[in-house]
Coordinates of C-alpha atoms in Angstrom, one line a residue:
Chain W
M1 CA 176.4 9.2 179.8
T2 CA 176.3 12.1 177.2
L3 CA 176.4 15.2 179.3
T4 CA 179.3 15.9 181.7
A5 CA 179.6 19.0 183.9
Q6 CA 182.9 19.6 185.6
I7 CA 182.1 21.9 188.5
P8 CA 185.0 24.0 189.9
A9 CA 185.2 25.0 193.6
V10 CA 183.0 28.1 194.4
R11 CA 184.1 30.3 197.2
K12 CA 182.3 33.2 198.9
G13 CA 184.9 35.0 200.9
R14 CA 186.8 32.4 202.8
T15 CA 184.0 29.8 202.7
T16 CA 183.9 27.2 200.1
V17 CA 180.2 27.0 199.2
L18 CA 180.6 24.3 196.5
H19 CA 183.4 21.8 196.3
P20 CA 184.7 20.5 192.9
A21 CA 182.5 17.8 191.4
E22 CA 181.7 16.0 188.2
I23 CA 178.1 15.4 187.2
K24 CA 177.0 13.1 184.4
A25 CA 173.6 12.7 182.8
S26 CA 172.1 11.0 179.8
P27 CA 169.6 12.3 177.2
C28 CA 166.0 12.1 178.2
E29 CA 167.0 12.3 181.9
L30 CA 165.5 14.4 184.6
L31 CA 168.2 14.9 187.2
G32 CA 166.9 16.4 190.5
I33 CA 169.1 18.4 192.8
V34 CA 167.9 18.3 196.4
G35 CA 169.4 19.5 199.6
P36 CA 168.7 21.8 202.6
N37 CA 168.9 25.6 202.3
G38 CA 172.5 26.7 201.8
A39 CA 173.6 23.3 200.5
G40 CA 174.8 24.9 197.2
K41 CA 171.9 23.9 194.9
S42 CA 171.5 27.4 193.3
T43 CA 175.3 27.9 193.1
L44 CA 175.7 24.5 191.4
L45 CA 173.0 25.4 188.8
R46 CA 174.3 28.9 188.2
S47 CA 177.8 27.4 187.6
I48 CA 176.4 24.8 185.1
A49 CA 174.4 27.5 183.4
G50 CA 177.3 29.9 183.2
A51 CA 175.3 32.5 185.0
S52 CA 178.0 33.2 187.6
C53 CA 181.7 32.7 188.0
P54 CA 183.4 30.2 188.2
V55 CA 181.7 28.5 185.3
A56 CA 181.5 24.7 185.0
R57 CA 182.9 23.0 181.9
V58 CA 179.8 21.4 180.3
T59 CA 180.3 18.9 177.5
W60 CA 177.8 17.1 175.3
H61 CA 179.1 14.0 173.5
G62 CA 182.6 15.3 174.4
E63 CA 182.1 18.7 172.8
V64 CA 181.8 21.8 174.9
L65 CA 178.2 22.8 175.0
P66 CA 177.7 26.4 173.7
P67 CA 175.8 28.8 176.1
R68 CA 172.9 29.0 173.5
Q69 CA 172.2 25.3 174.1
I70 CA 171.7 25.8 177.9
G71 CA 168.3 27.1 179.0
Y72 CA 168.6 28.4 182.5
L73 CA 165.6 29.5 184.6
P74 CA 166.6 31.3 187.8
Q75 CA 164.6 31.2 191.0
A76 CA 161.2 32.9 190.9
F77 CA 160.9 36.7 191.2
Q78 CA 158.3 39.2 190.2
V79 CA 158.7 40.6 186.6
S80 CA 157.1 44.0 186.0
A81 CA 157.6 44.3 182.2
R82 CA 154.7 45.8 180.2
L83 CA 154.5 42.9 177.8
S84 CA 151.8 40.4 177.0
V85 CA 152.4 36.8 177.9
L86 CA 152.8 35.8 174.2
E87 CA 155.3 38.6 173.6
C88 CA 157.3 37.4 176.5
V89 CA 157.4 33.8 175.2
V90 CA 158.3 35.0 171.7
L91 CA 161.5 36.5 173.3
G92 CA 162.7 33.0 173.6
R93 CA 163.7 33.3 170.0
R94 CA 165.5 36.6 170.6
E95 CA 168.6 35.8 168.5
R96 CA 166.6 35.0 165.4
L97 CA 163.8 37.6 165.6
G98 CA 163.8 40.1 162.8
W99 CA 162.0 43.4 162.8
R100 CA 158.7 41.5 162.2
V101 CA 157.9 38.4 164.2
T102 CA 157.3 35.6 161.7
P103 CA 154.0 33.7 161.8
Q104 CA 156.0 30.5 162.6
D105 CA 157.6 32.1 165.7
L106 CA 154.2 33.2 166.9
A107 CA 152.6 29.8 166.2
D108 CA 155.4 28.0 168.0
S109 CA 155.1 30.4 171.0
A110 CA 151.3 29.9 171.2
A111 CA 151.8 26.1 170.9
V112 CA 154.2 26.1 173.9
L113 CA 151.8 28.1 175.9
D114 CA 149.0 25.7 175.0
L115 CA 151.2 22.8 176.0
L116 CA 151.5 24.2 179.5
G117 CA 147.9 25.1 179.7
L118 CA 148.6 28.8 179.5
A119 CA 147.0 29.7 176.1
H120 CA 144.1 31.5 177.9
L121 CA 146.7 33.9 179.4
A122 CA 148.4 34.7 176.1
D123 CA 147.0 38.2 175.7
R124 CA 147.3 39.1 179.5
P125 CA 149.9 41.6 180.6
L126 CA 152.8 39.8 182.2
E127 CA 152.9 42.1 185.2
S128 CA 149.3 41.2 186.0
L129 CA 150.1 37.5 186.6
S130 CA 150.9 35.9 189.9
G131 CA 154.4 34.8 190.7
G132 CA 153.5 31.2 189.8
Q133 CA 152.0 32.1 186.5
Q134 CA 155.0 34.2 185.6
Q135 CA 157.2 31.3 186.5
M136 CA 155.3 29.1 184.1
V137 CA 155.5 31.7 181.3
L138 CA 159.2 32.0 181.7
L139 CA 159.5 28.2 181.6
A140 CA 157.5 28.3 178.3
Q141 CA 160.0 30.8 177.0
R142 CA 162.9 28.3 177.8
L143 CA 161.0 25.4 176.3
L144 CA 160.6 27.4 173.0
R145 CA 164.4 27.8 172.8
Q146 CA 164.7 24.0 172.8
P147 CA 168.1 23.8 174.4
A148 CA 170.0 20.5 174.8
L149 CA 170.3 21.1 178.6
M150 CA 167.7 22.8 180.7
V151 CA 168.8 24.1 184.1
L152 CA 165.9 25.0 186.3
D153 CA 166.2 26.5 189.8
E154 CA 163.1 25.5 191.8
P155 CA 160.7 25.8 188.8
T156 CA 157.7 24.7 190.9
S157 CA 158.4 26.7 194.0
A158 CA 155.5 29.2 193.4
L159 CA 153.0 26.7 191.9
D160 CA 150.0 25.0 193.4
L161 CA 149.7 21.2 193.5
H162 CA 147.9 20.9 190.2
H163 CA 150.4 23.0 188.3
Q164 CA 153.4 21.3 190.0
L165 CA 152.2 18.0 188.7
K166 CA 151.5 19.5 185.3
I167 CA 154.9 21.2 184.9
L168 CA 156.9 18.2 186.2
S169 CA 155.0 15.8 183.9
R170 CA 155.5 18.2 181.0
L171 CA 159.3 18.5 181.7
R172 CA 159.6 14.7 181.9
A173 CA 157.8 14.3 178.6
H174 CA 159.9 17.1 177.0
A175 CA 163.1 15.4 178.1
R176 CA 161.9 12.1 176.5
E177 CA 160.5 13.6 173.3
R178 CA 163.5 15.9 172.6
S179 CA 166.3 13.7 174.1
V180 CA 167.4 16.6 176.2
V181 CA 168.7 16.7 179.8
V182 CA 166.7 18.6 182.5
V183 CA 168.6 19.4 185.7
L184 CA 166.3 21.0 188.3
A185 CA 166.5 21.9 191.9
L186 CA 163.5 20.9 194.0
H187 CA 162.5 21.3 197.7
D188 CA 159.7 18.8 197.6
L189 CA 161.5 15.4 198.1
T190 CA 158.4 13.4 197.3
M191 CA 157.8 15.2 194.0
A192 CA 161.5 14.9 193.2
A193 CA 161.6 11.2 193.9
R194 CA 158.4 10.7 191.8
F195 CA 159.4 12.6 188.7
C196 CA 163.2 12.6 188.6
D197 CA 165.1 9.7 187.0
R198 CA 168.0 10.3 189.4
M199 CA 168.6 12.6 192.3
L200 CA 171.7 14.3 193.5
L201 CA 171.7 15.2 197.2
L202 CA 173.9 18.2 198.1
H203 CA 174.9 18.9 201.7
G204 CA 177.4 21.5 202.8
G205 CA 178.5 22.1 199.2
R206 CA 179.4 18.5 198.6
I207 CA 177.5 15.7 196.8
A208 CA 176.3 13.5 199.6
A209 CA 174.6 10.9 197.4
C210 CA 173.5 10.3 193.9
G211 CA 171.1 7.8 192.5
A212 CA 167.4 6.8 192.2
G213 CA 165.1 8.6 194.7
A214 CA 164.2 5.4 196.5
A215 CA 167.9 4.6 197.1
I216 CA 169.1 7.9 198.4
L217 CA 166.1 9.2 200.4
T218 CA 166.7 7.0 203.4
Q219 CA 165.4 8.0 206.9
E220 CA 169.0 8.4 208.2
R221 CA 170.2 10.6 205.3
I222 CA 167.2 12.9 205.4
G223 CA 167.6 13.2 209.2
N224 CA 171.3 14.1 208.9
C225 CA 170.9 16.6 206.0
W226 CA 167.6 18.4 206.9
G227 CA 167.6 17.9 210.7
V228 CA 164.2 16.4 210.8
E229 CA 162.8 13.0 211.8
P230 CA 161.1 11.7 208.6
E231 CA 158.8 8.9 208.0
V232 CA 159.6 7.3 204.6
L233 CA 156.6 5.5 203.2
Y234 CA 156.4 3.9 199.8
T235 CA 153.7 3.9 197.1
R236 CA 152.7 0.7 195.3
D237 CA 155.2 1.5 192.5
G238 CA 158.0 1.9 195.1
A239 CA 158.3 5.7 195.0
P240 CA 159.2 7.1 198.4
V241 CA 156.8 9.5 200.2
I242 CA 158.5 11.6 202.8
V243 CA 156.5 12.8 205.9
P244 CA 158.8 15.0 207.9
H245 CA 158.5 15.8 211.6
L246 CA 160.5 18.3 213.6
A247 CA 162.9 16.4 215.9
E248 CA 161.9 18.5 219.0
A249 CA 158.2 18.0 218.3
R250 CA 158.7 14.2 218.7
T251 CA 160.5 14.4 222.0
Chain B
M1 CA 139.0 29.5 166.8
T2 CA 141.5 27.5 168.9
E3 CA 143.2 29.1 171.9
P4 CA 146.6 29.4 170.1
G5 CA 144.7 31.0 167.2
L6 CA 143.1 33.5 169.5
A7 CA 146.4 34.3 171.1
I8 CA 147.9 35.1 167.7
G9 CA 144.9 37.2 166.8
G10 CA 145.3 39.2 170.0
Y11 CA 149.0 39.7 169.2
A12 CA 148.2 41.0 165.7
R13 CA 145.6 43.4 167.2
R14 CA 148.1 44.7 169.7
I15 CA 150.7 45.3 167.0
R16 CA 148.1 47.2 164.9
L17 CA 147.2 49.4 167.8
R18 CA 150.9 50.2 168.5
G19 CA 151.4 51.1 164.8
T20 CA 148.4 53.4 165.0
A21 CA 150.0 55.0 168.2
V22 CA 153.2 55.7 166.3
I23 CA 151.4 57.3 163.4
A24 CA 149.2 59.4 165.7
A25 CA 152.3 60.6 167.6
A26 CA 154.0 61.5 164.3
L27 CA 150.9 63.4 163.1
A28 CA 150.6 65.3 166.4
L29 CA 154.2 66.3 166.0
C30 CA 153.6 67.6 162.5
V31 CA 150.7 69.7 163.8
L32 CA 152.9 71.1 166.6
V33 CA 155.8 71.8 164.3
L34 CA 153.4 73.9 162.1
A35 CA 152.1 75.6 165.2
D36 CA 155.7 76.4 166.3
L37 CA 156.6 77.8 162.9
V38 CA 153.6 80.2 162.8
T39 CA 154.2 81.3 166.4
G40 CA 156.7 84.0 167.3
P41 CA 157.1 87.6 168.3
S42 CA 156.6 88.9 164.7
G43 CA 153.7 86.6 163.9
M44 CA 153.3 84.8 160.6
P45 CA 149.9 83.4 159.4
L46 CA 149.8 80.0 157.8
A47 CA 149.4 81.4 154.2
E48 CA 152.4 83.6 154.6
L49 CA 154.4 80.7 156.1
N50 CA 153.4 78.6 153.1
R51 CA 154.6 81.3 150.6
A52 CA 157.9 81.9 152.5
F53 CA 158.5 78.1 152.6
W54 CA 158.1 77.5 148.9
A55 CA 160.0 80.7 148.0
G56 CA 163.0 79.3 149.8
P57 CA 165.7 81.2 151.8
G58 CA 166.3 83.6 148.9
G59 CA 162.6 84.5 148.5
E60 CA 161.5 88.0 147.4
D61 CA 160.0 88.8 150.8
R62 CA 163.3 89.1 152.6
A63 CA 161.8 89.6 156.1
A64 CA 159.6 86.5 155.9
A65 CA 162.4 84.4 154.4
A66 CA 164.8 85.5 157.2
I67 CA 162.3 84.9 159.9
L68 CA 161.3 81.4 158.6
W69 CA 164.7 80.1 157.3
Q70 CA 167.1 81.8 159.6
I71 CA 165.3 81.9 162.9
R72 CA 162.2 79.7 163.3
M73 CA 163.0 76.7 161.2
P74 CA 166.4 76.0 162.8
Q75 CA 164.8 76.4 166.2
T76 CA 161.8 74.1 165.4
I77 CA 164.0 71.4 163.8
M78 CA 166.4 71.7 166.7
A79 CA 163.5 71.2 169.2
V80 CA 162.5 68.0 167.3
L81 CA 166.1 66.7 167.2
V82 CA 166.9 67.6 170.9
G83 CA 163.5 66.2 172.1
A84 CA 163.9 63.0 170.1
S85 CA 167.5 62.5 171.4
L86 CA 166.5 63.1 175.0
G87 CA 163.4 60.9 174.7
L88 CA 165.5 58.0 173.3
S89 CA 168.3 58.5 175.8
G90 CA 165.8 58.5 178.7
L91 CA 164.1 55.3 177.6
V92 CA 167.4 53.5 177.0
M93 CA 168.7 54.7 180.3
Q94 CA 165.5 53.7 182.2
T95 CA 165.6 50.3 180.6
I96 CA 169.3 49.5 181.1
L97 CA 169.2 50.8 184.7
A98 CA 165.8 49.2 185.5
N99 CA 165.0 52.5 187.1
P100 CA 161.9 54.5 186.1
L101 CA 163.5 57.7 187.4
A102 CA 166.7 57.5 185.4
S103 CA 167.4 60.1 182.7
P104 CA 170.5 61.8 181.3
F105 CA 170.3 64.0 184.4
T106 CA 170.4 61.0 186.8
L107 CA 173.9 60.1 185.5
G108 CA 175.1 63.6 185.6
F109 CA 175.6 63.9 181.8
S110 CA 173.7 67.2 181.6
A111 CA 175.5 68.7 184.6
A112 CA 178.8 67.7 182.9
A113 CA 177.7 69.5 179.7
G114 CA 176.8 72.6 181.8
F115 CA 180.2 72.6 183.5
G116 CA 182.0 72.3 180.1
A117 CA 180.0 75.2 178.7
A118 CA 180.6 77.3 181.9
V119 CA 184.3 76.7 181.7
S120 CA 184.4 77.7 178.1
I121 CA 182.4 80.9 178.7
L122 CA 184.7 81.7 181.7
V123 CA 188.1 81.2 180.0
G124 CA 186.9 81.6 176.4
G125 CA 189.4 82.0 173.6
I126 CA 192.0 79.5 174.8
T127 CA 191.4 77.2 171.8
F128 CA 191.3 80.0 169.2
L129 CA 187.9 78.7 168.1
P130 CA 185.0 81.1 167.9
P131 CA 182.7 81.0 171.0
W132 CA 179.8 79.5 169.1
V133 CA 182.0 76.5 168.3
E134 CA 184.0 76.4 171.5
T135 CA 181.2 76.3 174.0
P136 CA 179.2 73.4 172.4
L137 CA 182.5 71.6 171.9
A138 CA 183.4 71.9 175.6
A139 CA 179.9 70.8 176.6
F140 CA 180.1 67.8 174.3
A141 CA 183.6 66.9 175.6
M142 CA 182.5 67.1 179.2
T143 CA 179.4 64.9 178.6
L144 CA 181.7 62.3 177.1
A145 CA 184.0 62.7 180.0
A146 CA 181.1 62.1 182.4
A147 CA 180.1 59.0 180.4
G148 CA 183.8 57.9 180.5
L149 CA 183.8 58.1 184.3
V150 CA 180.6 56.0 184.7
Y151 CA 182.0 53.6 182.1
A152 CA 185.2 53.2 184.0
V153 CA 183.4 52.4 187.2
A154 CA 181.3 49.9 185.2
R155 CA 184.4 48.2 183.8
L156 CA 186.0 48.0 187.3
K157 CA 183.0 47.0 189.4
G158 CA 180.7 45.3 186.8
S159 CA 177.8 46.9 185.0
Q160 CA 175.0 46.2 187.5
A161 CA 172.3 48.8 187.4
E162 CA 172.8 49.8 191.1
V163 CA 176.5 50.5 190.5
L164 CA 175.8 52.6 187.4
V165 CA 173.1 54.6 189.2
L166 CA 175.4 55.3 192.2
A167 CA 178.3 56.2 189.9
G168 CA 176.0 58.5 187.9
I169 CA 174.8 60.3 191.1
A170 CA 178.4 60.8 192.2
V171 CA 179.2 62.2 188.7
L172 CA 176.1 64.5 189.0
F173 CA 177.2 66.0 192.3
F174 CA 180.8 66.3 191.2
F175 CA 180.0 68.3 188.1
Q176 CA 177.3 70.3 189.9
A177 CA 180.0 71.3 192.5
L178 CA 182.4 72.2 189.7
Q179 CA 179.7 74.2 188.0
S180 CA 179.0 76.2 191.2
L181 CA 182.8 76.8 191.6
V182 CA 183.0 78.3 188.1
Q183 CA 179.9 80.4 188.7
F184 CA 181.5 81.7 192.0
M185 CA 184.7 82.6 190.2
A186 CA 182.9 84.3 187.3
S187 CA 182.4 88.1 187.0
P188 CA 178.8 89.3 187.0
E189 CA 178.8 89.7 183.1
V190 CA 180.2 86.2 182.6
L191 CA 177.9 84.7 185.2
Q192 CA 174.9 86.1 183.3
Q193 CA 176.1 84.4 180.1
I194 CA 176.6 81.1 182.0
V195 CA 173.2 81.2 183.6
F196 CA 171.6 82.0 180.2
W197 CA 173.4 78.9 178.7
L198 CA 172.3 76.8 181.6
F199 CA 168.6 77.8 181.1
G200 CA 168.3 75.6 178.1
S201 CA 167.0 77.6 175.1
L202 CA 166.4 77.0 171.5
L203 CA 167.4 80.6 170.7
K204 CA 171.0 79.4 170.2
A205 CA 169.9 77.1 167.4
S206 CA 171.4 77.5 163.9
W207 CA 171.7 75.4 160.8
T208 CA 175.1 74.3 162.0
S209 CA 173.7 73.1 165.3
V210 CA 170.9 71.4 163.4
Q211 CA 173.4 69.6 161.2
V212 CA 175.6 68.4 164.1
S213 CA 172.7 67.3 166.3
G214 CA 171.0 65.7 163.3
A215 CA 174.1 63.8 162.3
I216 CA 174.7 62.5 165.8
L217 CA 171.0 61.3 166.1
A218 CA 171.2 59.8 162.6
I219 CA 174.3 57.9 163.5
C220 CA 173.1 56.7 166.9
L221 CA 169.5 55.8 165.9
P222 CA 170.3 52.6 163.9
F223 CA 172.5 51.3 166.8
V224 CA 169.8 52.0 169.3
M225 CA 167.1 50.4 167.2
R226 CA 169.3 47.4 166.5
D227 CA 169.1 46.7 170.3
A228 CA 165.3 46.9 170.4
W229 CA 164.8 43.2 171.2
N230 CA 167.7 43.2 173.6
L231 CA 166.3 46.1 175.5
T232 CA 162.9 44.3 175.6
A233 CA 164.6 41.2 176.9
L234 CA 166.3 43.2 179.6
R235 CA 162.9 44.2 181.0
L236 CA 162.6 40.6 182.2
G237 CA 165.5 41.2 184.6
D238 CA 169.3 40.6 184.2
A239 CA 169.2 36.9 185.0
N240 CA 166.4 36.2 182.5
A241 CA 167.9 38.3 179.8
A242 CA 171.3 36.6 180.3
S243 CA 169.6 33.2 180.1
L244 CA 168.2 34.3 176.7
G245 CA 171.7 34.5 175.5
L246 CA 172.2 38.3 176.0
N247 CA 175.5 39.6 177.2
V248 CA 174.0 42.1 179.7
D249 CA 177.2 43.8 180.8
R250 CA 178.4 44.4 177.2
M251 CA 175.0 45.7 176.2
R252 CA 174.8 48.1 179.1
R253 CA 178.2 49.6 178.4
R254 CA 177.3 50.0 174.7
S255 CA 174.0 51.6 175.5
L256 CA 175.7 54.0 178.0
L257 CA 178.0 55.3 175.2
L258 CA 175.1 55.8 172.8
V259 CA 173.2 57.7 175.5
A260 CA 176.2 59.8 176.2
A261 CA 176.6 60.7 172.5
L262 CA 172.8 61.4 172.1
T263 CA 172.7 63.6 175.2
A264 CA 175.9 65.5 174.3
G265 CA 174.5 66.1 170.8
A266 CA 171.3 67.4 172.2
V267 CA 172.5 69.6 175.0
C268 CA 175.7 71.0 173.7
F269 CA 173.9 73.7 171.6
T270 CA 170.8 74.3 173.6
G271 CA 171.9 74.0 177.2
T272 CA 170.5 71.8 179.8
I273 CA 166.8 70.9 179.2
G274 CA 165.3 68.9 182.0
F275 CA 162.5 66.4 182.4
V276 CA 162.1 65.6 178.6
G277 CA 164.3 62.5 179.1
L278 CA 162.3 61.5 182.1
I279 CA 158.8 62.1 181.0
A280 CA 158.9 61.0 177.3
P281 CA 159.8 57.3 178.1
H282 CA 156.8 57.1 180.6
A283 CA 154.5 58.5 178.0
A284 CA 155.8 56.0 175.4
R285 CA 155.4 53.0 177.7
S286 CA 151.9 54.1 178.5
A287 CA 151.0 54.3 174.8
V288 CA 152.7 51.2 173.4
G289 CA 154.0 49.1 176.3
E290 CA 157.6 47.8 176.5
D291 CA 158.1 46.2 173.1
H292 CA 161.0 48.5 172.3
R293 CA 160.5 48.2 168.5
F294 CA 157.6 50.6 169.2
A295 CA 158.6 52.1 172.5
L296 CA 161.9 53.6 171.1
P297 CA 160.3 55.5 168.2
V298 CA 157.4 56.6 170.3
A299 CA 159.8 57.9 173.1
A300 CA 161.7 59.8 170.4
L301 CA 158.4 61.3 169.1
M302 CA 157.1 62.1 172.6
G303 CA 160.4 63.8 173.4
A304 CA 160.1 65.9 170.3
L305 CA 156.4 66.6 171.0
I306 CA 157.1 67.8 174.5
L307 CA 159.9 70.1 173.4
V308 CA 158.1 71.6 170.5
A309 CA 155.0 72.1 172.7
A310 CA 157.3 73.8 175.3
S311 CA 158.6 76.0 172.5
V312 CA 155.1 77.0 171.4
A313 CA 154.1 77.7 175.0
G314 CA 157.2 79.8 175.6
K315 CA 156.3 82.0 172.7
L316 CA 152.6 82.3 173.6
I317 CA 153.1 83.0 177.3
S318 CA 155.5 85.9 176.7
P319 CA 155.3 87.0 173.0
G320 CA 157.8 89.8 173.5
A321 CA 160.6 87.9 175.2
V322 CA 160.5 84.2 174.5
I323 CA 160.7 82.1 177.7
P324 CA 163.5 79.5 177.4
V325 CA 162.2 76.0 176.8
G326 CA 164.3 74.7 179.7
V327 CA 162.2 76.8 182.0
I328 CA 158.9 75.6 180.5
T329 CA 159.9 71.9 180.6
A330 CA 161.1 72.3 184.2
I331 CA 157.9 73.9 185.4
A332 CA 155.6 71.5 183.5
G333 CA 157.9 68.6 184.3
I334 CA 157.4 68.7 188.0
P335 CA 153.7 67.9 188.1
M336 CA 154.3 65.3 185.4
L337 CA 157.1 63.8 187.6
M338 CA 154.9 63.8 190.7
T339 CA 152.2 62.0 188.6
V340 CA 154.7 59.4 187.6
L341 CA 155.9 58.9 191.2
I342 CA 152.3 58.5 192.5
T343 CA 151.3 56.1 189.8
L344 CA 154.5 54.1 189.9
K345 CA 154.0 50.4 190.6
P346 CA 156.5 48.8 193.0
T347 CA 158.8 46.7 190.9
G348 CA 160.8 43.6 191.6
A349 CA 162.2 43.0 188.2
R350 CA 166.0 43.0 188.0

């Protein structure tokens, strides 16, 4: 394991919303964080990203990872900036931008947009895009920064099925190509199990289970954590497909 | 052409358009500056203005030299400097507070300047400085005090936009109340002086005020422009800007101090001039968007344009007794503000 994040306890008032934990991950890995609402997923990601106190101690090969090497994408919200999509992506290079944007920075930004299938939106005003499109543009911005660790809070929450598949495939390819770690929170357990190398199940602010999707997404565990009665089916390649049912609907 | 190639072409076209907008605003300002110089109670045709300009302050035509070099030119240059300072302050404030209705008035900076000037006029002479130095100095000091109060709250409670806006509103009411108290205590003659100061007028401009306001603008401008990319990033919301490596709290506090200095430099000699800091940023954003490399200079140019236009209007409406620019901007600003409110899009960006 190359990446280690030591998570401190996080309290809100008298309630401990996240208990101390240690998370390890290897380069090229997609680590999915799953759990019901209020389990502490966003708190955990913000702590790893250094976006809120207390901040996790994140090391990469034993060295503390500088904030510049962590690309954090918060949960989706509407952005109303009067900027074009390309201008927004270029901001991913904020620290190194001079008065004039270099042709290289522009070409790299356009290439990232192309990679996510967004090149046709490059000249559109950011504020005219849907929430899902804005989410993808901001993801493109993070990809342009090429951090060693990407921390993404529900990056597919506003996307349709096609774009969910596209973005998760791209993230997996990015992790493999650049030898980086991608930690992402997802609500769709089937998608998480299909694309993530490992999953970390959070419940009540504690890590309830960690491992491959097929191993941790058992009927009993899903029932306990989410309060549903799931059917767990398996595809030909062994990936679990979760079909949830409300407990009261079955009685 | 490939899609990435088209995207880069679109970006280049956009940049060219924005460059053209900057040049057009600068040219429009030059025309208005000329119009302001030839307008006035004593009149001065363009040819005479030209002669008086090239003859210099010690030209043979003493009357023309005095009118141009001692009265009109300081007033016009002051209008440009004050307008530019207020335009810049307004844009920076609206960006760091993520609030399209923010301006130096929202945070009470102008009310503080007014209170400082009112106190100086009421109890003048305690510093043994001449009134023309003491009053602007008191206005300047109070503006910085107001910024200090907001800054202290920001240090204690964090620099979130909501906290700063609420602290600014508290400062605004506080200094307005103090201003009313001073006016209540003042004799009718002193009250008249205070009210005249509060009008916001370029008639108080002199070469000294031009030098001081110009120096403050010249010192602050590079620092504001250095933050152009940071301000642009902040428009994506605090969380996104922070994840782009920006220390949002530190930048907000730094910007607050720059805005305080710019506002103090602008209003300490001319009095409170409303709406320029509110309208100029909206005009700039409409013209060049929110790439602050362009929005900042255009906001400064728009601020200058509005104030010089108000100065020309003040002289044309009442040639005998020039109407203070503060009155003109307030009257013209209200329909502009209503337009902004009506056309304002609901925002979710933080």
